Coordinates of C-alpha atoms in Angstrom, one line a residue:
X88 CA 4.2 -3.9 28.9
X89 CA 0.9 -5.6 28.0
X90 CA -0.3 -5.1 24.4
X91 CA -2.3 -8.4 24.1
X92 CA -5.8 -8.0 22.8
X93 CA -6.9 -11.6 23.8
X94 CA -7.7 -12.7 20.2
X95 CA -8.7 -16.3 19.5
X96 CA -8.7 -16.7 15.7
X97 CA -10.3 -20.1 15.9
X98 CA -13.2 -19.6 18.4
X99 CA -14.1 -15.9 18.7
X100 CA -17.4 -14.8 17.1
X101 CA -16.5 -13.7 13.5
X102 CA -18.0 -10.2 13.6
X103 CA -16.5 -9.4 17.0
X104 CA -13.1 -10.9 15.9
X105 CA -13.2 -8.9 12.6
X106 CA -14.0 -5.6 14.3
X107 CA -11.3 -6.2 16.9
X108 CA -8.8 -6.4 14.1
X109 CA -10.4 -4.0 11.7
X110 CA -10.7 -0.9 13.9
X111 CA -7.0 -0.6 14.9
X112 CA -5.9 -1.7 11.3
X113 CA -8.2 1.0 9.8
X114 CA -7.0 3.7 12.3
X115 CA -3.4 2.8 11.5
X116 CA -4.0 3.1 7.8
X117 CA -6.0 6.3 8.3
X118 CA -2.9 7.9 9.8
X119 CA -0.7 6.4 7.0
X120 CA -3.0 8.1 4.5
X121 CA -2.9 11.3 6.5
X122 CA 0.9 11.1 6.3
X123 CA 0.7 10.9 2.5
X124 CA -2.0 13.6 2.3
X125 CA -0.1 16.0 4.6
X126 CA 3.1 15.6 2.6
X127 CA 1.2 16.4 -0.6
X128 CA -0.6 19.4 0.9
X129 CA 2.6 20.9 2.4
X130 CA 4.5 20.3 -0.9
X131 CA 1.7 21.7 -3.1
X132 CA 0.9 24.7 -1.0
X133 CA 4.4 25.4 0.5
X134 CA 6.7 24.7 -2.5
X135 CA 4.5 24.7 -5.6
X136 CA 2.8 22.6 -8.3
X137 CA 6.1 21.6 -10.0
X138 CA 7.3 20.2 -6.6
X139 CA 4.1 18.2 -6.4
X140 CA 4.7 16.9 -9.9
X141 CA 8.3 16.0 -9.0
X142 CA 7.1 14.0 -6.0
X143 CA 4.7 12.2 -8.3
X144 CA 7.5 11.3 -10.6
X145 CA 9.5 9.8 -7.7
X146 CA 6.6 8.1 -6.0
X147 CA 6.5 4.9 -8.2
X148 CA 10.0 4.1 -7.1
X149 CA 8.9 3.9 -3.5
X150 CA 5.7 2.1 -4.3
X151 CA 7.9 -0.7 -5.7
X152 CA 9.7 -0.8 -2.3
X153 CA 6.4 -0.8 -0.5
X154 CA 5.3 -3.7 -2.7
X155 CA 8.3 -5.7 -1.7
X156 CA 7.5 -5.0 2.0
X157 CA 3.9 -5.9 1.7
X158 CA 4.7 -9.0 -0.4
X159 CA 6.8 -10.5 2.5
X160 CA 4.3 -9.1 5.1
X161 CA 1.4 -10.8 3.5
X162 CA 3.4 -14.0 2.8
X163 CA 4.7 -14.4 6.3
X164 CA 1.3 -13.5 7.8
X165 CA -0.3 -16.4 5.9
X166 CA 2.5 -18.9 6.5
X167 CA 2.9 -18.1 10.2
X168 CA -0.9 -18.1 10.8
X169 CA -1.1 -21.6 9.3
X170 CA 1.8 -22.8 11.4
X171 CA 0.3 -21.3 14.6
X172 CA -3.0 -22.9 13.9
X173 CA -1.3 -26.2 13.9
X174 CA 0.8 -25.6 17.0
X175 CA 4.1 -25.2 15.2
X176 CA 5.3 -22.0 16.9
X177 CA 9.0 -22.5 16.2
X178 CA 8.4 -22.6 12.4
X179 CA 6.3 -19.5 12.6
X180 CA 9.1 -17.7 14.5
X181 CA 11.7 -18.7 12.0
X182 CA 9.5 -17.5 9.1
X183 CA 9.0 -14.2 10.9
X184 CA 12.7 -13.6 11.3
X185 CA 13.5 -14.5 7.7
X186 CA 10.8 -12.2 6.4
X187 CA 12.1 -9.3 8.4
X188 CA 15.8 -9.5 8.0
X189 CA 16.6 -10.6 4.4
X190 CA 14.3 -8.0 2.6
X191 CA 15.6 -5.3 4.9
X192 CA 19.2 -5.9 3.8
X193 CA 18.2 -6.0 0.1
X194 CA 16.1 -2.8 0.3
X195 CA 18.9 -1.0 2.1
X196 CA 21.1 -1.7 -1.0
X197 CA 18.3 -0.5 -3.2
X198 CA 18.1 2.7 -1.3
X199 CA 21.8 3.4 -2.0
X200 CA 21.2 2.8 -5.7
X201 CA 18.3 5.2 -5.7
X202 CA 20.4 8.0 -4.3
X203 CA 23.3 7.3 -6.8
X204 CA 21.1 7.1 -9.9
X205 CA 18.5 9.8 -9.1
X206 CA 19.0 11.8 -12.3
X207 CA 18.5 8.8 -14.5
X208 CA 15.5 7.7 -12.6
X209 CA 13.8 11.1 -13.1
X210 CA 13.6 10.6 -16.9
X211 CA 12.9 6.9 -16.6
X212 CA 9.7 7.6 -14.7
X213 CA 8.4 10.3 -16.9
X214 CA 10.2 13.5 -15.7
X215 CA 11.3 16.5 -17.7
X216 CA 14.4 18.7 -17.6
X217 CA 12.4 21.3 -15.7
X218 CA 11.6 18.8 -12.9
X219 CA 15.0 17.0 -12.8
X220 CA 16.5 19.2 -10.0
X221 CA 13.5 18.8 -7.8
X222 CA 13.2 15.0 -8.4
X223 CA 16.9 14.5 -7.6
X224 CA 16.6 16.5 -4.4
X225 CA 13.6 14.5 -3.2
X226 CA 15.1 11.1 -4.1
X227 CA 18.4 11.9 -2.4
X228 CA 16.9 12.6 1.0
X229 CA 14.1 9.9 0.9
X230 CA 16.3 7.0 -0.3
X231 CA 16.4 5.2 3.1
X232 CA 12.6 4.7 3.0
X233 CA 12.6 1.3 1.2
X234 CA 14.6 -0.4 4.0
X235 CA 12.6 1.3 6.8
X236 CA 9.3 0.4 5.1
X237 CA 10.3 -3.3 5.4
X238 CA 10.6 -3.0 9.2
X239 CA 7.4 -1.0 9.5
X240 CA 5.1 -3.2 7.4
X241 CA 6.5 -6.7 7.9
X242 CA 6.9 -5.9 11.5
X243 CA 3.3 -4.6 11.7
X244 CA 1.9 -7.7 10.1
X245 CA 3.8 -9.9 12.5
X246 CA 2.8 -7.8 15.5
X247 CA -0.9 -8.0 14.5
X248 CA -0.7 -11.8 14.1
X249 CA 1.0 -11.9 17.5
X250 CA -2.2 -10.6 19.0
X251 CA -1.4 -6.9 19.4
X252 CA -3.2 -5.0 16.6
X253 CA -3.3 -1.9 18.8
X254 CA 0.4 -1.7 19.0
X255 CA 0.7 -2.3 15.3
X256 CA -1.7 0.7 14.9
X257 CA 0.6 2.8 17.1
X258 CA 3.6 2.1 14.7
X259 CA 1.6 3.9 12.1
X260 CA -0.2 6.6 14.2
X261 CA 2.8 8.0 16.0
X262 CA 5.1 8.3 12.9
X263 CA 2.2 9.9 10.9
X264 CA 1.6 12.6 13.5
X265 CA 5.3 13.2 13.8
X266 CA 5.5 13.5 10.0
X267 CA 2.8 16.1 9.8
X268 CA 4.6 18.2 12.4
X269 CA 8.0 17.8 10.7
X270 CA 6.5 18.5 7.2
X271 CA 5.1 21.8 8.5
X272 CA 8.3 22.7 10.4
X273 CA 10.7 21.9 7.6
X274 CA 8.7 23.3 4.7
X275 CA 7.3 26.5 6.2
X276 CA 9.3 27.9 9.2
X277 CA 12.6 26.4 8.1
X278 CA 11.9 26.8 4.3
X279 CA 13.9 23.6 3.4
X280 CA 11.9 22.8 0.3
X281 CA 11.7 19.2 -1.0
X282 CA 14.7 18.3 1.1
X283 CA 12.7 19.1 4.2
X284 CA 9.6 17.2 3.0
X285 CA 11.7 14.1 2.2
X286 CA 13.6 14.3 5.5
X287 CA 10.4 14.6 7.5
X288 CA 9.1 11.4 5.9
X289 CA 12.4 9.6 6.4
X290 CA 12.7 10.5 10.1
X291 CA 9.0 9.6 10.8
X292 CA 9.4 6.2 9.1
X293 CA 12.5 5.5 11.1
X294 CA 10.5 6.1 14.3
X295 CA 7.9 3.6 13.2
X296 CA 10.7 1.1 12.3
X297 CA 12.2 1.5 15.8
X298 CA 8.8 0.9 17.4
X299 CA 8.2 -2.3 15.5
X300 CA 11.7 -3.6 16.3
X301 CA 11.3 -2.7 20.0
X302 CA 8.1 -4.8 20.2
X303 CA 9.6 -7.8 18.4
X304 CA 12.8 -7.8 20.4
X305 CA 11.5 -7.0 23.9
X306 CA 7.7 -7.5 24.2
X307 CA 6.5 -10.4 21.9
X308 CA 3.8 -12.9 22.9
X309 CA 4.2 -15.9 20.7
X310 CA 6.1 -14.7 17.6
X311 CA 9.8 -14.2 18.6
X312 CA 12.7 -13.3 16.4
X313 CA 15.4 -16.1 16.1
X314 CA 19.1 -15.5 15.8
X315 CA 19.9 -16.1 12.1
X316 CA 22.1 -19.1 11.2
X317 CA 24.5 -19.0 8.3
X318 CA 25.2 -22.6 7.6
X319 CA 24.6 -23.9 4.0
X320 CA 21.5 -25.9 5.1
X321 CA 20.1 -22.9 7.0
X322 CA 20.6 -20.6 4.0
X323 CA 19.0 -23.1 1.7
X324 CA 16.0 -23.4 3.9
X325 CA 15.8 -19.7 4.3
X326 CA 15.7 -19.3 0.5
X327 CA 13.0 -22.0 0.3
X328 CA 10.9 -20.3 2.9
X329 CA 11.3 -16.9 1.4
X330 CA 10.4 -18.2 -2.0
X331 CA 7.1 -19.6 -0.6
X332 CA 6.3 -16.4 1.2
X333 CA 7.0 -14.5 -2.1
X334 CA 4.7 -16.8 -3.9
X335 CA 1.9 -16.1 -1.5
X336 CA 2.6 -12.4 -1.2
X337 CA 3.4 -11.9 -4.9
X338 CA -0.2 -10.6 -5.7
X339 CA 0.3 -7.9 -3.2
X340 CA 3.6 -6.9 -4.8
X341 CA 1.9 -6.9 -8.2
X342 CA -0.8 -4.6 -6.7
X343 CA 1.9 -2.0 -5.7
X344 CA 3.7 -2.5 -9.0
X345 CA 0.4 -1.9 -10.8
X346 CA 0.0 1.4 -9.0
X347 CA 3.6 2.3 -9.9
X348 CA 3.0 1.3 -13.5
X349 CA -0.3 3.3 -13.4
X350 CA 1.6 6.4 -12.2
X351 CA 4.4 6.0 -14.7
X352 CA 2.1 5.5 -17.6
X353 CA -0.1 8.3 -16.3
X354 CA 2.9 10.7 -15.9
X355 CA 3.9 10.0 -19.5
X356 CA 0.3 10.4 -20.9
X357 CA -0.5 13.5 -18.8
X358 CA 2.8 15.1 -19.8
X359 CA 2.1 14.3 -23.4
X360 CA -1.4 15.8 -23.4
X361 CA -1.2 18.5 -20.7
X362 CA 2.5 19.0 -19.8
X363 CA 3.7 19.7 -16.2
X364 CA 0.3 21.1 -15.2
X365 CA -1.3 17.9 -16.2
X366 CA 1.1 15.8 -14.2
X367 CA 0.5 18.1 -11.2
X368 CA -3.3 17.5 -11.6
X369 CA -2.8 13.8 -11.9
X370 CA -0.6 13.9 -8.7
X371 CA -3.6 15.0 -6.7
X372 CA -5.5 11.9 -7.7
X373 CA -2.4 9.8 -6.8
X374 CA -2.2 11.5 -3.4
X375 CA -5.9 10.9 -2.7
X376 CA -5.7 7.3 -3.8
X377 CA -4.3 6.1 -0.4
X378 CA -7.7 7.1 1.1
X379 CA -9.3 4.6 -1.1
X380 CA -6.6 2.0 -0.7
X381 CA -6.9 2.6 3.1
X382 CA -10.4 1.2 3.4
X383 CA -10.0 -1.7 1.0
X384 CA -6.7 -2.7 2.4
X385 CA -7.8 -2.4 6.0
X386 CA -10.6 -4.9 5.3
X387 CA -8.2 -7.2 3.3
X388 CA -5.6 -7.1 6.1
X389 CA -8.2 -7.7 8.8
X390 CA -9.7 -10.8 7.0
X391 CA -6.2 -12.2 6.2
X392 CA -5.2 -13.7 9.6
X393 CA -8.8 -14.9 10.3
X394 CA -9.2 -16.6 7.0
X395 CA -5.6 -18.1 7.0
X396 CA -5.9 -19.4 10.5
X397 CA -9.3 -21.0 10.0
X398 CA -8.2 -22.3 6.6
X399 CA -5.4 -24.0 8.3
X400 CA -7.9 -25.7 10.7
X401 CA -10.3 -26.5 7.8
X402 CA -13.0 -24.4 9.5
X403 CA -14.7 -23.6 6.2
X404 CA -17.8 -22.0 7.6
X405 CA -15.8 -19.4 9.5
X406 CA -13.8 -18.7 6.3
X407 CA -17.1 -18.1 4.4
X408 CA -18.5 -16.0 7.2
X409 CA -15.4 -13.7 7.2
X410 CA -15.5 -13.3 3.4
X411 CA -19.2 -12.4 3.4
X412 CA -18.6 -9.8 6.1
X413 CA -15.6 -8.4 4.2
X414 CA -17.5 -8.0 0.9
X415 CA -20.5 -6.2 2.5
X416 CA -18.2 -3.7 4.3
X417 CA -16.2 -3.1 1.2
X418 CA -19.2 -2.5 -1.0
X419 CA -20.7 0.0 1.4
X420 CA -17.4 1.9 2.1
X421 CA -16.4 1.8 -1.6
X422 CA -19.7 3.4 -2.8
X423 CA -19.5 6.0 -0.1
X424 CA -15.9 7.0 -1.0
X425 CA -16.7 7.1 -4.7
X426 CA -19.7 9.4 -4.0
X427 CA -17.5 11.6 -1.9
X428 CA -14.9 12.0 -4.6
X429 CA -17.6 12.7 -7.2
X430 CA -19.5 15.3 -5.2
X431 CA -17.0 17.0 -2.9
X432 CA -14.0 17.1 -5.1
X433 CA -13.3 20.9 -5.1
X434 CA -12.4 21.1 -1.4
X435 CA -10.2 18.1 -1.8
X436 CA -8.3 19.5 -4.8
X437 CA -7.9 22.9 -3.2
X438 CA -5.9 21.3 -0.4
X439 CA -3.1 20.6 -2.9
X440 CA -3.5 23.2 -5.7
X441 CA -4.3 26.9 -5.7
X442 CA -7.7 27.7 -7.2
X443 CA -7.6 29.4 -10.5
X444 CA -4.3 27.8 -11.7
X445 CA -4.3 25.7 -14.8
X446 CA -3.4 22.5 -12.8
X447 CA -6.4 23.2 -10.5
X448 CA -8.8 23.6 -13.5
X449 CA -7.5 20.4 -15.1
X450 CA -8.0 18.4 -11.9
X451 CA -11.5 19.8 -11.3
X452 CA -12.6 18.7 -14.7
X453 CA -11.2 15.2 -14.4
X454 CA -11.2 14.0 -10.8
X455 CA -14.9 13.2 -10.6
X456 CA -14.5 10.8 -13.5
X457 CA -11.5 9.2 -11.8
X458 CA -13.4 8.8 -8.5
X459 CA -15.8 6.3 -10.1
X460 CA -13.0 3.7 -9.9
X461 CA -12.9 3.7 -6.1
X462 CA -15.7 1.2 -5.4
X463 CA -14.4 -1.2 -8.1
X464 CA -10.8 -1.0 -6.8
X465 CA -11.8 -1.7 -3.2
X466 CA -13.8 -4.8 -4.1
X467 CA -10.9 -6.1 -6.3
X468 CA -8.4 -5.7 -3.5
X469 CA -10.5 -7.6 -1.0
X470 CA -11.5 -10.5 -3.3
X471 CA -7.9 -11.0 -4.5
X472 CA -6.8 -10.8 -0.9
X473 CA -9.1 -13.7 -0.1
X474 CA -7.4 -15.9 -2.7
X475 CA -4.1 -15.1 -1.1
X476 CA -5.4 -15.9 2.4
X477 CA -6.4 -19.5 1.4
X478 CA -3.1 -20.1 -0.4
X479 CA -4.6 -19.9 -3.9
X480 CA -1.7 -17.8 -5.0
X481 CA -1.8 -18.7 -8.7
X482 CA -5.3 -17.3 -9.1
X483 CA -4.5 -14.2 -7.1
X484 CA -1.4 -13.5 -9.2
X485 CA -3.4 -14.0 -12.5
X486 CA -6.0 -11.5 -11.3
X487 CA -3.4 -8.9 -10.2
X488 CA -1.7 -9.2 -13.6
X489 CA -5.0 -8.7 -15.3
X490 CA -6.0 -5.5 -13.4
X491 CA -2.5 -4.1 -13.1
X492 CA -1.0 -4.7 -16.5
X493 CA -3.1 -6.5 -19.1
X494 CA -6.0 -4.1 -18.9
X495 CA -4.9 -0.7 -17.5
X496 CA -1.8 -0.1 -19.7
X497 CA -3.4 -0.5 -23.1
X498 CA -6.6 1.3 -21.9
X499 CA -4.6 4.2 -20.5
X500 CA -2.6 4.5 -23.7
X501 CA -5.6 4.0 -26.2
X502 CA -8.5 5.7 -24.5
X503 CA -7.2 9.3 -24.5
X504 CA -6.6 9.0 -28.2
X505 CA -10.1 7.8 -28.8
X506 CA -12.2 10.2 -26.5
X507 CA -9.6 12.9 -25.7
X508 CA -8.5 14.2 -22.3
X509 CA -11.4 12.6 -20.5
X510 CA -9.9 9.2 -21.4
X511 CA -6.9 10.0 -19.2
X512 CA -9.3 10.1 -16.2
X513 CA -11.5 7.2 -17.2
X514 CA -8.8 4.7 -18.0
X515 CA -8.5 3.5 -14.4
X516 CA -12.3 3.2 -13.7
X517 CA -12.8 1.2 -16.9
X518 CA -9.9 -1.3 -16.2
X519 CA -11.0 -1.8 -12.5
X520 CA -14.6 -2.4 -13.5
X521 CA -13.6 -4.9 -16.2
X522 CA -11.4 -6.7 -13.6
X523 CA -14.4 -6.9 -11.1
X524 CA -16.6 -8.4 -13.8
X525 CA -14.0 -11.1 -14.5
X526 CA -13.5 -11.8 -10.7
X527 CA -17.3 -12.0 -10.2
X528 CA -17.7 -14.5 -13.0
X529 CA -14.7 -16.6 -11.9
X530 CA -15.6 -16.6 -8.2
X531 CA -19.3 -17.4 -8.7
X532 CA -18.3 -20.7 -10.2
X533 CA -15.6 -21.6 -7.6
X534 CA -16.6 -20.0 -4.3
X535 CA -19.5 -21.1 -2.1
X536 CA -20.6 -18.4 0.3
X537 CA -23.6 -20.2 1.8

């Protein structure tokens, strides 16, 4: 089985190298976004707006799990890339094994807790008595997802760094297609409700996890899994290595936490102003957000191994060339997606909500305002990702805290009380725009792109 794409991070022409990574990464994330969209469409059209609201209540819990996965995925990608650039393959292999196994065990335990405490989590994340049965049903059947997500995302980053971005893409594409089919089967012909939608997602993610493990166990190129050791020295070194990976990947975790916090605060604020219909309308924006994240994150993920590898070799011109290319692509795609959201919002909304309902009307009025955030968000993701790639974790963490907590929470709470319901939809665009201004000023003084 030959999945090698003959990638040379240190010598290949930057645009060609970037495209070689970007296309399969983008396609993989497109199918991931399709998975999320399909789930929302089938839930909204097949079960109802309250079910859509219930999924939105539960979603922050799994975004936190995704954040843990991406934290270790980003961290190990940077660390292993630097080790590989210096010829230290054994250290890279050990790091890859540690990043895959320890978080998997931890998140498996988290999944058990989610199932046990589902009723309490419903109210903690902004639910109501009306939504509680639906939230509990969904959480119970989707609780294995945090552990499976570790295998899919950490494994995918390792596979991509191992020179097989196409196979990494398949670990997203195949589960996504399967999930769409199972969503349809379980929700419509079998009429299994939210239990069916959750089961479809869990089964599909399990397939992706098995594919990632199969590659790492049987078909690796350079990055191979090591048998874990349990001596006191090995455990101490494992904790040290994981701590450094967490430091490098922590901005990515904060990014997912920020989305979770945004959804939680949004759920509370929309429930306060517009009740369950408002939460259902907000859930459409949350379901469409992966489309935006897809483009920004695919660029950030594509630049990461290139920049980290060449940073390890002190090839500064190649680092600068990669960053310039990333920023241009991000600006173009971000503007295009924002315009799409502002001009073609009705067909998008009608995929989730029935025209003429109160939830639909609320979303039609507010979504074009929310869409103005997309270009700012994409640029923020890529610029902060650059700081991670060159091991400037402290700055990346500070910027993520700024955009994810310091700005968005007070703006989301205060703005609706100042300008009314429109403030619910404009809180995110305002916080992302302010973050980009701070990033631009800071980076102009400290980054040389010429």
